[in-house]
mmCIF file with all atom_site columns, C-alpha atoms in Angstrom:
data_model
loop_
_atom_site.group_PDB
_atom_site.id
_atom_site.type_symbol
_atom_site.label_atom_id
_atom_site.label_alt_id
_atom_site.label_comp_id
_atom_site.label_asym_id
_atom_site.label_entity_id
_atom_site.label_seq_id
_atom_site.pdbx_PDB_ins_code
_atom_site.Cartn_x
_atom_site.Cartn_y
_atom_site.Cartn_z
_atom_site.occupancy
_atom_site.B_iso_or_equiv
_atom_site.pdbx_formal_charge
_atom_site.auth_seq_id
_atom_site.auth_comp_id
_atom_site.auth_asym_id
_atom_site.auth_atom_id
_atom_site.pdbx_PDB_model_num
ATOM 1   C CA . UNK W 1 1   ? -62.052 -41.064 -88.930  1.00 0.00 ? 1   UNK W CA 1
ATOM 2   C CA . UNK W 1 2   ? -65.065 -43.542 -89.353  1.00 0.00 ? 2   UNK W CA 1
ATOM 3   C CA . UNK W 1 3   ? -63.966 -45.994 -86.544  1.00 0.00 ? 3   UNK W CA 1
ATOM 4   C CA . UNK W 1 4   ? -64.287 -42.801 -84.625  1.00 0.00 ? 4   UNK W CA 1
ATOM 5   C CA . UNK W 1 5   ? -68.165 -42.755 -85.307  1.00 0.00 ? 5   UNK W CA 1
ATOM 6   C CA . UNK W 1 6   ? -68.669 -46.310 -85.826  1.00 0.00 ? 6   UNK W CA 1
ATOM 7   C CA . UNK W 1 7   ? -68.154 -46.698 -81.988  1.00 0.00 ? 7   UNK W CA 1
ATOM 8   C CA . UNK W 1 8   ? -70.171 -44.469 -81.323  1.00 0.00 ? 8   UNK W CA 1
ATOM 9   C CA . UNK W 1 9   ? -72.619 -45.612 -82.827  1.00 0.00 ? 9   UNK W CA 1
ATOM 10  C CA . UNK W 1 10  ? -72.390 -48.830 -81.316  1.00 0.00 ? 10  UNK W CA 1
ATOM 11  C CA . UNK W 1 11  ? -72.350 -47.107 -77.583  1.00 0.00 ? 11  UNK W CA 1
ATOM 12  C CA . UNK W 1 12  ? -75.047 -45.157 -78.242  1.00 0.00 ? 12  UNK W CA 1
ATOM 13  C CA . UNK W 1 13  ? -76.866 -47.659 -79.925  1.00 0.00 ? 13  UNK W CA 1
ATOM 14  C CA . UNK W 1 14  ? -75.719 -50.513 -76.748  1.00 0.00 ? 14  UNK W CA 1
ATOM 15  C CA . UNK W 1 15  ? -77.040 -48.199 -73.717  1.00 0.00 ? 15  UNK W CA 1
ATOM 16  C CA . UNK W 1 16  ? -80.077 -48.911 -75.761  1.00 0.00 ? 16  UNK W CA 1
ATOM 17  C CA . UNK W 1 17  ? -79.704 -52.838 -75.644  1.00 0.00 ? 17  UNK W CA 1
ATOM 18  C CA . UNK W 1 18  ? -80.269 -53.152 -72.555  1.00 0.00 ? 18  UNK W CA 1
ATOM 19  C CA . UNK W 1 19  ? -84.848 -51.481 -72.209  1.00 0.00 ? 19  UNK W CA 1
ATOM 20  C CA . UNK W 1 20  ? -85.079 -52.496 -75.316  1.00 0.00 ? 20  UNK W CA 1
ATOM 21  C CA . UNK W 1 21  ? -84.212 -56.031 -75.121  1.00 0.00 ? 21  UNK W CA 1
ATOM 22  C CA . UNK W 1 22  ? -85.651 -56.289 -71.089  1.00 0.00 ? 22  UNK W CA 1
ATOM 23  C CA . UNK W 1 23  ? -88.846 -54.976 -73.662  1.00 0.00 ? 23  UNK W CA 1
ATOM 24  C CA . UNK W 1 24  ? -89.101 -57.369 -75.553  1.00 0.00 ? 24  UNK W CA 1
ATOM 25  C CA . UNK W 1 25  ? -88.473 -60.148 -72.934  1.00 0.00 ? 25  UNK W CA 1
ATOM 26  C CA . UNK W 1 26  ? -91.607 -58.997 -70.828  1.00 0.00 ? 26  UNK W CA 1
ATOM 27  C CA . UNK W 1 27  ? -93.502 -58.694 -74.608  1.00 0.00 ? 27  UNK W CA 1
ATOM 28  C CA . UNK W 1 28  ? -92.638 -62.126 -75.955  1.00 0.00 ? 28  UNK W CA 1
ATOM 29  C CA . UNK W 1 29  ? -93.014 -64.059 -72.391  1.00 0.00 ? 29  UNK W CA 1
ATOM 30  C CA . UNK W 1 30  ? -95.776 -61.911 -71.806  1.00 0.00 ? 30  UNK W CA 1
ATOM 31  C CA . UNK W 1 31  ? -94.439 -61.769 -68.251  1.00 0.00 ? 31  UNK W CA 1
ATOM 32  C CA . UNK W 1 32  ? -93.059 -59.455 -66.307  1.00 0.00 ? 32  UNK W CA 1
ATOM 33  C CA . UNK W 1 33  ? -89.272 -60.129 -65.712  1.00 0.00 ? 33  UNK W CA 1
ATOM 34  C CA . UNK W 1 34  ? -88.625 -57.581 -62.739  1.00 0.00 ? 34  UNK W CA 1
ATOM 35  C CA . UNK W 1 35  ? -90.502 -56.500 -60.743  1.00 0.00 ? 35  UNK W CA 1
ATOM 36  C CA . UNK W 1 36  ? -89.198 -52.599 -58.949  1.00 0.00 ? 36  UNK W CA 1
ATOM 37  C CA . UNK W 1 37  ? -88.045 -50.291 -61.083  1.00 0.00 ? 37  UNK W CA 1
ATOM 38  C CA . UNK W 1 38  ? -84.619 -50.318 -59.057  1.00 0.00 ? 38  UNK W CA 1
ATOM 39  C CA . UNK W 1 39  ? -84.084 -54.058 -59.876  1.00 0.00 ? 39  UNK W CA 1
ATOM 40  C CA . UNK W 1 40  ? -85.247 -53.546 -63.633  1.00 0.00 ? 40  UNK W CA 1
ATOM 41  C CA . UNK W 1 41  ? -83.179 -50.100 -64.076  1.00 0.00 ? 41  UNK W CA 1
ATOM 42  C CA . UNK W 1 42  ? -79.450 -52.956 -62.878  1.00 0.00 ? 42  UNK W CA 1
ATOM 43  C CA . UNK W 1 43  ? -80.138 -55.235 -65.933  1.00 0.00 ? 43  UNK W CA 1
ATOM 44  C CA . UNK W 1 44  ? -80.531 -53.013 -68.502  1.00 0.00 ? 44  UNK W CA 1
ATOM 45  C CA . UNK W 1 45  ? -77.639 -50.716 -67.633  1.00 0.00 ? 45  UNK W CA 1
ATOM 46  C CA . UNK W 1 46  ? -75.410 -54.505 -67.041  1.00 0.00 ? 46  UNK W CA 1
ATOM 47  C CA . UNK W 1 47  ? -76.949 -55.539 -70.144  1.00 0.00 ? 47  UNK W CA 1
ATOM 48  C CA . UNK W 1 48  ? -75.976 -51.974 -72.497  1.00 0.00 ? 48  UNK W CA 1
ATOM 49  C CA . UNK W 1 49  ? -72.328 -53.229 -70.095  1.00 0.00 ? 49  UNK W CA 1
ATOM 50  C CA . UNK W 1 50  ? -72.066 -55.937 -71.145  1.00 0.00 ? 50  UNK W CA 1
ATOM 51  C CA . UNK W 1 51  ? -73.431 -55.552 -74.941  1.00 0.00 ? 51  UNK W CA 1
ATOM 52  C CA . UNK W 1 52  ? -70.711 -52.973 -75.071  1.00 0.00 ? 52  UNK W CA 1
ATOM 53  C CA . UNK W 1 53  ? -68.025 -55.510 -73.511  1.00 0.00 ? 53  UNK W CA 1
ATOM 54  C CA . UNK W 1 54  ? -68.655 -58.227 -76.052  1.00 0.00 ? 54  UNK W CA 1
ATOM 55  C CA . UNK W 1 55  ? -68.544 -55.566 -79.301  1.00 0.00 ? 55  UNK W CA 1
ATOM 56  C CA . UNK W 1 56  ? -65.011 -54.608 -78.239  1.00 0.00 ? 56  UNK W CA 1
ATOM 57  C CA . UNK W 1 57  ? -64.691 -57.427 -78.016  1.00 0.00 ? 57  UNK W CA 1
ATOM 58  C CA . UNK W 1 58  ? -64.917 -58.886 -81.059  1.00 0.00 ? 58  UNK W CA 1
ATOM 59  C CA . UNK W 1 59  ? -64.000 -55.859 -82.802  1.00 0.00 ? 59  UNK W CA 1
ATOM 60  C CA . UNK W 1 60  ? -59.839 -56.855 -81.714  1.00 0.00 ? 60  UNK W CA 1
ATOM 61  C CA . UNK W 1 61  ? -61.178 -59.644 -83.105  1.00 0.00 ? 61  UNK W CA 1
ATOM 62  C CA . UNK W 1 62  ? -62.546 -59.258 -85.891  1.00 0.00 ? 62  UNK W CA 1
ATOM 63  C CA . UNK W 1 63  ? -61.719 -55.969 -87.096  1.00 0.00 ? 63  UNK W CA 1
ATOM 64  C CA . UNK W 1 64  ? -63.989 -53.721 -88.657  1.00 0.00 ? 64  UNK W CA 1
ATOM 65  C CA . UNK W 1 65  ? -66.381 -57.220 -91.231  1.00 0.00 ? 65  UNK W CA 1
ATOM 66  C CA . UNK W 1 66  ? -70.020 -57.697 -91.872  1.00 0.00 ? 66  UNK W CA 1
ATOM 67  C CA . UNK W 1 67  ? -68.581 -60.780 -88.901  1.00 0.00 ? 67  UNK W CA 1
ATOM 68  C CA . UNK W 1 68  ? -67.872 -58.162 -86.341  1.00 0.00 ? 68  UNK W CA 1
ATOM 69  C CA . UNK W 1 69  ? -71.876 -56.569 -86.873  1.00 0.00 ? 69  UNK W CA 1
ATOM 70  C CA . UNK W 1 70  ? -73.266 -60.632 -86.602  1.00 0.00 ? 70  UNK W CA 1
ATOM 71  C CA . UNK W 1 71  ? -71.066 -60.823 -83.195  1.00 0.00 ? 71  UNK W CA 1
ATOM 72  C CA . UNK W 1 72  ? -72.860 -57.252 -82.198  1.00 0.00 ? 72  UNK W CA 1
ATOM 73  C CA . UNK W 1 73  ? -76.067 -58.565 -83.057  1.00 0.00 ? 73  UNK W CA 1
ATOM 74  C CA . UNK W 1 74  ? -75.904 -61.717 -81.147  1.00 0.00 ? 74  UNK W CA 1
ATOM 75  C CA . UNK W 1 75  ? -74.218 -60.684 -77.623  1.00 0.00 ? 75  UNK W CA 1
ATOM 76  C CA . UNK W 1 76  ? -77.046 -58.586 -77.376  1.00 0.00 ? 76  UNK W CA 1
ATOM 77  C CA . UNK W 1 77  ? -79.248 -60.924 -78.203  1.00 0.00 ? 77  UNK W CA 1
ATOM 78  C CA . UNK W 1 78  ? -77.895 -63.341 -76.982  1.00 0.00 ? 78  UNK W CA 1
ATOM 79  C CA . UNK W 1 79  ? -78.063 -61.137 -73.370  1.00 0.00 ? 79  UNK W CA 1
ATOM 80  C CA . UNK W 1 80  ? -81.355 -60.448 -73.661  1.00 0.00 ? 80  UNK W CA 1
ATOM 81  C CA . UNK W 1 81  ? -82.302 -64.417 -73.839  1.00 0.00 ? 81  UNK W CA 1
ATOM 82  C CA . UNK W 1 82  ? -80.263 -65.100 -71.132  1.00 0.00 ? 82  UNK W CA 1
ATOM 83  C CA . UNK W 1 83  ? -82.751 -62.395 -69.109  1.00 0.00 ? 83  UNK W CA 1
ATOM 84  C CA . UNK W 1 84  ? -85.569 -64.370 -69.771  1.00 0.00 ? 84  UNK W CA 1
ATOM 85  C CA . UNK W 1 85  ? -84.076 -68.053 -69.811  1.00 0.00 ? 85  UNK W CA 1
ATOM 86  C CA . UNK W 1 86  ? -83.166 -67.267 -65.717  1.00 0.00 ? 86  UNK W CA 1
ATOM 87  C CA . UNK W 1 87  ? -86.167 -64.945 -64.798  1.00 0.00 ? 87  UNK W CA 1
ATOM 88  C CA . UNK W 1 88  ? -88.843 -67.367 -66.138  1.00 0.00 ? 88  UNK W CA 1
ATOM 89  C CA . UNK W 1 89  ? -87.095 -70.319 -67.346  1.00 0.00 ? 89  UNK W CA 1
ATOM 90  C CA . UNK W 1 90  ? -87.858 -69.611 -71.655  1.00 0.00 ? 90  UNK W CA 1
ATOM 91  C CA . UNK W 1 91  ? -86.733 -69.237 -74.873  1.00 0.00 ? 91  UNK W CA 1
ATOM 92  C CA . UNK W 1 92  ? -89.135 -66.992 -76.399  1.00 0.00 ? 92  UNK W CA 1
ATOM 93  C CA . UNK W 1 93  ? -89.338 -68.462 -80.047  1.00 0.00 ? 93  UNK W CA 1
ATOM 94  C CA . UNK W 1 94  ? -89.631 -64.684 -81.579  1.00 0.00 ? 94  UNK W CA 1
ATOM 95  C CA . UNK W 1 95  ? -86.054 -63.993 -79.899  1.00 0.00 ? 95  UNK W CA 1
ATOM 96  C CA . UNK W 1 96  ? -83.966 -67.062 -81.286  1.00 0.00 ? 96  UNK W CA 1
ATOM 97  C CA . UNK W 1 97  ? -85.435 -65.930 -84.663  1.00 0.00 ? 97  UNK W CA 1
ATOM 98  C CA . UNK W 1 98  ? -84.607 -62.480 -84.570  1.00 0.00 ? 98  UNK W CA 1
ATOM 99  C CA . UNK W 1 99  ? -81.205 -63.991 -82.951  1.00 0.00 ? 99  UNK W CA 1
ATOM 100 C CA . UNK W 1 100 ? -80.582 -66.265 -86.234  1.00 0.00 ? 100 UNK W CA 1
ATOM 101 C CA . UNK W 1 101 ? -81.896 -63.359 -89.062  1.00 0.00 ? 101 UNK W CA 1
ATOM 102 C CA . UNK W 1 102 ? -80.215 -61.285 -87.687  1.00 0.00 ? 102 UNK W CA 1
ATOM 103 C CA . UNK W 1 103 ? -77.230 -63.710 -88.656  1.00 0.00 ? 103 UNK W CA 1
ATOM 104 C CA . UNK W 1 104 ? -78.546 -64.119 -91.464  1.00 0.00 ? 104 UNK W CA 1
ATOM 105 C CA . UNK W 1 105 ? -78.092 -60.616 -92.639  1.00 0.00 ? 105 UNK W CA 1
ATOM 106 C CA . UNK W 1 106 ? -74.979 -59.413 -92.557  1.00 0.00 ? 106 UNK W CA 1
ATOM 107 C CA . UNK W 1 107 ? -73.248 -63.246 -93.278  1.00 0.00 ? 107 UNK W CA 1
ATOM 108 C CA . UNK W 1 108 ? -75.121 -62.562 -96.463  1.00 0.00 ? 108 UNK W CA 1
ATOM 109 C CA . UNK W 1 109 ? -74.001 -58.934 -97.081  1.00 0.00 ? 109 UNK W CA 1
ATOM 110 C CA . UNK W 1 110 ? -70.331 -60.452 -96.883  1.00 0.00 ? 110 UNK W CA 1
ATOM 111 C CA . UNK W 1 111 ? -71.350 -63.253 -98.662  1.00 0.00 ? 111 UNK W CA 1
ATOM 112 C CA . UNK W 1 112 ? -72.264 -60.675 -101.215 1.00 0.00 ? 112 UNK W CA 1
ATOM 113 C CA . UNK W 1 113 ? -69.694 -58.559 -101.860 1.00 0.00 ? 113 UNK W CA 1
ATOM 114 C CA . UNK W 1 114 ? -66.951 -60.899 -100.692 1.00 0.00 ? 114 UNK W CA 1
ATOM 115 C CA . UNK W 1 115 ? -68.645 -63.751 -103.426 1.00 0.00 ? 115 UNK W CA 1
ATOM 116 C CA . UNK W 1 116 ? -68.030 -66.518 -100.752 1.00 0.00 ? 116 UNK W CA 1
ATOM 117 C CA . UNK W 1 117 ? -70.615 -68.058 -101.385 1.00 0.00 ? 117 UNK W CA 1
ATOM 118 C CA . UNK W 1 118 ? -69.727 -71.585 -100.683 1.00 0.00 ? 118 UNK W CA 1
ATOM 119 C CA . UNK W 1 119 ? -69.681 -69.922 -96.395  1.00 0.00 ? 119 UNK W CA 1
ATOM 120 C CA . UNK W 1 120 ? -72.222 -68.772 -96.616  1.00 0.00 ? 120 UNK W CA 1
ATOM 121 C CA . UNK W 1 121 ? -74.730 -71.618 -97.867  1.00 0.00 ? 121 UNK W CA 1
ATOM 122 C CA . UNK W 1 122 ? -71.514 -73.717 -95.392  1.00 0.00 ? 122 UNK W CA 1
ATOM 123 C CA . UNK W 1 123 ? -73.638 -71.675 -92.519  1.00 0.00 ? 123 UNK W CA 1
ATOM 124 C CA . UNK W 1 124 ? -76.789 -71.825 -93.448  1.00 0.00 ? 124 UNK W CA 1
ATOM 125 C CA . UNK W 1 125 ? -76.366 -75.268 -93.625  1.00 0.00 ? 125 UNK W CA 1
ATOM 126 C CA . UNK W 1 126 ? -74.901 -76.334 -90.478  1.00 0.00 ? 126 UNK W CA 1
ATOM 127 C CA . UNK W 1 127 ? -77.683 -74.443 -89.034  1.00 0.00 ? 127 UNK W CA 1
ATOM 128 C CA . UNK W 1 128 ? -80.464 -76.569 -89.999  1.00 0.00 ? 128 UNK W CA 1
ATOM 129 C CA . UNK W 1 129 ? -78.359 -79.792 -90.057  1.00 0.00 ? 129 UNK W CA 1
ATOM 130 C CA . UNK W 1 130 ? -78.179 -79.297 -86.571  1.00 0.00 ? 130 UNK W CA 1
ATOM 131 C CA . UNK W 1 131 ? -82.042 -77.333 -86.382  1.00 0.00 ? 131 UNK W CA 1
ATOM 132 C CA . UNK W 1 132 ? -83.305 -81.300 -87.448  1.00 0.00 ? 132 UNK W CA 1
ATOM 133 C CA . UNK W 1 133 ? -81.033 -82.864 -84.535  1.00 0.00 ? 133 UNK W CA 1
ATOM 134 C CA . UNK W 1 134 ? -81.972 -81.097 -81.800  1.00 0.00 ? 134 UNK W CA 1
ATOM 135 C CA . UNK W 1 135 ? -85.940 -82.347 -82.877  1.00 0.00 ? 135 UNK W CA 1
ATOM 136 C CA . UNK W 1 136 ? -85.340 -85.565 -83.100  1.00 0.00 ? 136 UNK W CA 1
ATOM 137 C CA . UNK W 1 137 ? -83.482 -85.500 -79.610  1.00 0.00 ? 137 UNK W CA 1
ATOM 138 C CA . UNK W 1 138 ? -86.489 -83.941 -78.860  1.00 0.00 ? 138 UNK W CA 1
ATOM 139 C CA . UNK W 1 139 ? -88.675 -85.937 -80.013  1.00 0.00 ? 139 UNK W CA 1
ATOM 140 C CA . UNK W 1 140 ? -87.366 -88.868 -78.265  1.00 0.00 ? 140 UNK W CA 1
ATOM 141 C CA . UNK W 1 141 ? -86.628 -87.008 -75.034  1.00 0.00 ? 141 UNK W CA 1
ATOM 142 C CA . UNK W 1 142 ? -89.049 -84.121 -74.378  1.00 0.00 ? 142 UNK W CA 1
ATOM 143 C CA . UNK W 1 143 ? -88.939 -84.000 -70.825  1.00 0.00 ? 143 UNK W CA 1
ATOM 144 C CA . UNK W 1 144 ? -85.379 -82.950 -70.865  1.00 0.00 ? 144 UNK W CA 1
ATOM 145 C CA . UNK W 1 145 ? -85.376 -80.150 -73.533  1.00 0.00 ? 145 UNK W CA 1
ATOM 146 C CA . UNK W 1 146 ? -87.386 -77.503 -73.764  1.00 0.00 ? 146 UNK W CA 1
ATOM 147 C CA . UNK W 1 147 ? -88.587 -76.506 -77.750  1.00 0.00 ? 147 UNK W CA 1
ATOM 148 C CA . UNK W 1 148 ? -86.304 -72.642 -77.173  1.00 0.00 ? 148 UNK W CA 1
ATOM 149 C CA . UNK W 1 149 ? -82.894 -74.748 -76.502  1.00 0.00 ? 149 UNK W CA 1
ATOM 150 C CA . UNK W 1 150 ? -83.885 -76.674 -79.266  1.00 0.00 ? 150 UNK W CA 1
ATOM 151 C CA . UNK W 1 151 ? -84.384 -74.177 -82.070  1.00 0.00 ? 151 UNK W CA 1
ATOM 152 C CA . UNK W 1 152 ? -81.908 -71.683 -79.903  1.00 0.00 ? 152 UNK W CA 1
ATOM 153 C CA . UNK W 1 153 ? -78.463 -74.756 -80.826  1.00 0.00 ? 153 UNK W CA 1
ATOM 154 C CA . UNK W 1 154 ? -80.435 -74.184 -84.684  1.00 0.00 ? 154 UNK W CA 1
ATOM 155 C CA . UNK W 1 155 ? -79.755 -70.298 -83.332  1.00 0.00 ? 155 UNK W CA 1
ATOM 156 C CA . UNK W 1 156 ? -76.483 -71.120 -82.416  1.00 0.00 ? 156 UNK W CA 1
ATOM 157 C CA . UNK W 1 157 ? -75.143 -73.946 -85.170  1.00 0.00 ? 157 UNK W CA 1
ATOM 158 C CA . UNK W 1 158 ? -75.602 -70.587 -88.252  1.00 0.00 ? 158 UNK W CA 1
ATOM 159 C CA . UNK W 1 159 ? -73.299 -68.299 -86.543  1.00 0.00 ? 159 UNK W CA 1
ATOM 160 C CA . UNK W 1 160 ? -70.939 -71.279 -85.336  1.00 0.00 ? 160 UNK W CA 1
ATOM 161 C CA . UNK W 1 161 ? -71.261 -72.573 -88.829  1.00 0.00 ? 161 UNK W CA 1
ATOM 162 C CA . UNK W 1 162 ? -70.040 -69.104 -90.612  1.00 0.00 ? 162 UNK W CA 1
ATOM 163 C CA . UNK W 1 163 ? -65.919 -70.742 -89.346  1.00 0.00 ? 163 UNK W CA 1
ATOM 164 C CA . UNK W 1 164 ? -65.723 -73.792 -90.421  1.00 0.00 ? 164 UNK W CA 1
ATOM 165 C CA . UNK W 1 165 ? -66.135 -77.456 -89.322  1.00 0.00 ? 165 UNK W CA 1
ATOM 166 C CA . UNK W 1 166 ? -63.955 -76.620 -86.533  1.00 0.00 ? 166 UNK W CA 1
ATOM 167 C CA . UNK W 1 167 ? -65.397 -73.212 -86.118  1.00 0.00 ? 167 UNK W CA 1
ATOM 168 C CA . UNK W 1 168 ? -69.020 -75.646 -85.799  1.00 0.00 ? 168 UNK W CA 1
ATOM 169 C CA . UNK W 1 169 ? -67.522 -78.313 -83.659  1.00 0.00 ? 169 UNK W CA 1
ATOM 170 C CA . UNK W 1 170 ? -65.695 -76.663 -81.417  1.00 0.00 ? 170 UNK W CA 1
ATOM 171 C CA . UNK W 1 171 ? -68.361 -74.488 -80.711  1.00 0.00 ? 171 UNK W CA 1
ATOM 172 C CA . UNK W 1 172 ? -70.768 -77.357 -79.857  1.00 0.00 ? 172 UNK W CA 1
ATOM 173 C CA . UNK W 1 173 ? -68.332 -79.470 -78.171  1.00 0.00 ? 173 UNK W CA 1
ATOM 174 C CA . UNK W 1 174 ? -67.955 -76.111 -75.790  1.00 0.00 ? 174 UNK W CA 1
ATOM 175 C CA . UNK W 1 175 ? -71.763 -74.817 -75.185  1.00 0.00 ? 175 UNK W CA 1
ATOM 176 C CA . UNK W 1 176 ? -72.766 -78.640 -74.799  1.00 0.00 ? 176 UNK W CA 1
ATOM 177 C CA . UNK W 1 177 ? -69.601 -78.869 -72.527  1.00 0.00 ? 177 UNK W CA 1
ATOM 178 C CA . UNK W 1 178 ? -70.176 -75.948 -70.041  1.00 0.00 ? 178 UNK W CA 1
ATOM 179 C CA . UNK W 1 179 ? -74.440 -76.953 -70.151  1.00 0.00 ? 179 UNK W CA 1
ATOM 180 C CA . UNK W 1 180 ? -73.589 -80.273 -68.810  1.00 0.00 ? 180 UNK W CA 1
ATOM 181 C CA . UNK W 1 181 ? -70.665 -79.173 -66.120  1.00 0.00 ? 181 UNK W CA 1
ATOM 182 C CA . UNK W 1 182 ? -73.478 -76.247 -64.779  1.00 0.00 ? 182 UNK W CA 1
ATOM 183 C CA . UNK W 1 183 ? -76.452 -79.551 -65.462  1.00 0.00 ? 183 UNK W CA 1
ATOM 184 C CA . UNK W 1 184 ? -74.117 -82.049 -62.532  1.00 0.00 ? 184 UNK W CA 1
ATOM 185 C CA . UNK W 1 185 ? -73.150 -79.412 -60.664  1.00 0.00 ? 185 UNK W CA 1
ATOM 186 C CA . UNK W 1 186 ? -77.505 -79.049 -60.314  1.00 0.00 ? 186 UNK W CA 1
ATOM 187 C CA . UNK W 1 187 ? -77.237 -81.267 -59.924  1.00 0.00 ? 187 UNK W CA 1
ATOM 188 C CA . UNK W 1 188 ? -75.730 -82.617 -57.374  1.00 0.00 ? 188 UNK W CA 1
ATOM 189 C CA . UNK W 1 189 ? -77.078 -79.522 -54.477  1.00 0.00 ? 189 UNK W CA 1
ATOM 190 C CA . UNK W 1 190 ? -80.127 -80.684 -55.590  1.00 0.00 ? 190 UNK W CA 1
ATOM 191 C CA . UNK W 1 191 ? -79.359 -83.922 -54.987  1.00 0.00 ? 191 UNK W CA 1
ATOM 192 C CA . UNK W 1 192 ? -81.699 -84.804 -57.842  1.00 0.00 ? 192 UNK W CA 1
ATOM 193 C CA . UNK W 1 193 ? -80.063 -85.283 -61.686  1.00 0.00 ? 193 UNK W CA 1
ATOM 194 C CA . UNK W 1 194 ? -83.282 -84.336 -63.293  1.00 0.00 ? 194 UNK W CA 1
ATOM 195 C CA . UNK W 1 195 ? -84.117 -80.715 -61.602  1.00 0.00 ? 195 UNK W CA 1
ATOM 196 C CA . UNK W 1 196 ? -84.943 -79.074 -64.698  1.00 0.00 ? 196 UNK W CA 1
ATOM 197 C CA . UNK W 1 197 ? -82.796 -76.032 -65.468  1.00 0.00 ? 197 UNK W CA 1
ATOM 198 C CA . UNK W 1 198 ? -81.513 -73.191 -67.696  1.00 0.00 ? 198 UNK W CA 1
ATOM 199 C CA . UNK W 1 199 ? -79.813 -74.146 -70.393  1.00 0.00 ? 199 UNK W CA 1
ATOM 200 C CA . UNK W 1 200 ? -79.961 -71.130 -72.573  1.00 0.00 ? 200 UNK W CA 1
ATOM 201 C CA . UNK W 1 201 ? -77.095 -69.161 -70.650  1.00 0.00 ? 201 UNK W CA 1
ATOM 202 C CA . UNK W 1 202 ? -73.858 -72.214 -70.379  1.00 0.00 ? 202 UNK W CA 1
ATOM 203 C CA . UNK W 1 203 ? -75.384 -72.878 -74.524  1.00 0.00 ? 203 UNK W CA 1
ATOM 204 C CA . UNK W 1 204 ? -74.857 -68.873 -75.977  1.00 0.00 ? 204 UNK W CA 1
ATOM 205 C CA . UNK W 1 205 ? -72.239 -68.125 -73.475  1.00 0.00 ? 205 UNK W CA 1
ATOM 206 C CA . UNK W 1 206 ? -70.842 -71.578 -74.301  1.00 0.00 ? 206 UNK W CA 1
ATOM 207 C CA . UNK W 1 207 ? -70.517 -70.431 -77.657  1.00 0.00 ? 207 UNK W CA 1
ATOM 208 C CA . UNK W 1 208 ? -69.770 -66.989 -77.863  1.00 0.00 ? 208 UNK W CA 1
ATOM 209 C CA . UNK W 1 209 ? -66.193 -67.876 -75.428  1.00 0.00 ? 209 UNK W CA 1
ATOM 210 C CA . UNK W 1 210 ? -65.012 -70.506 -78.687  1.00 0.00 ? 210 UNK W CA 1
ATOM 211 C CA . UNK W 1 211 ? -66.044 -67.613 -81.593  1.00 0.00 ? 211 UNK W CA 1
ATOM 212 C CA . UNK W 1 212 ? -63.677 -65.271 -79.888  1.00 0.00 ? 212 UNK W CA 1
ATOM 213 C CA . UNK W 1 213 ? -61.070 -68.250 -79.172  1.00 0.00 ? 213 UNK W CA 1
ATOM 214 C CA . UNK W 1 214 ? -61.478 -68.775 -83.780  1.00 0.00 ? 214 UNK W CA 1
#
């Protein structure tokens, strides 16, 4: 019974995720991402559908646990970030911050309930460490990476760190490899290896896929 009620709440909430993410993306970028009403409706429906699908995949992997709640939040925010990055090649700090904050809440709850503070502490240290390294990389090569990508690396590492060293290394490796492949394909197609492209979608896809494989 409780499972049915929770799933009903997830599906009902996911229906509103699409419009909410589209609105949040436009408010944080101050840009009209999609002008035609038909395109906006299609984008909202797509985000809601993908969120429900990813929530179901997460439920099969993690069950009704705080990790699953963190996964659902990551799925919803990732859809909003992907849309934003594709449309205007930006990863707004408010959305990335919301992603990280929404991940911390269920992980903190799990630590309070189970008393497993080492897992929570490692996730936070992983996020802070990867973010610091990403900042240093951006300072050394400011034309090759943006501030949004730097912040996203930290948020991704926070969630990956929840799954320990193996989960962190696997996730960062898959996200980086996928991003490198996309960069190579775009460079070849445009005949310029310096072509800029939205890295957010590949980073998020690689990280989320690695979590499902954990």
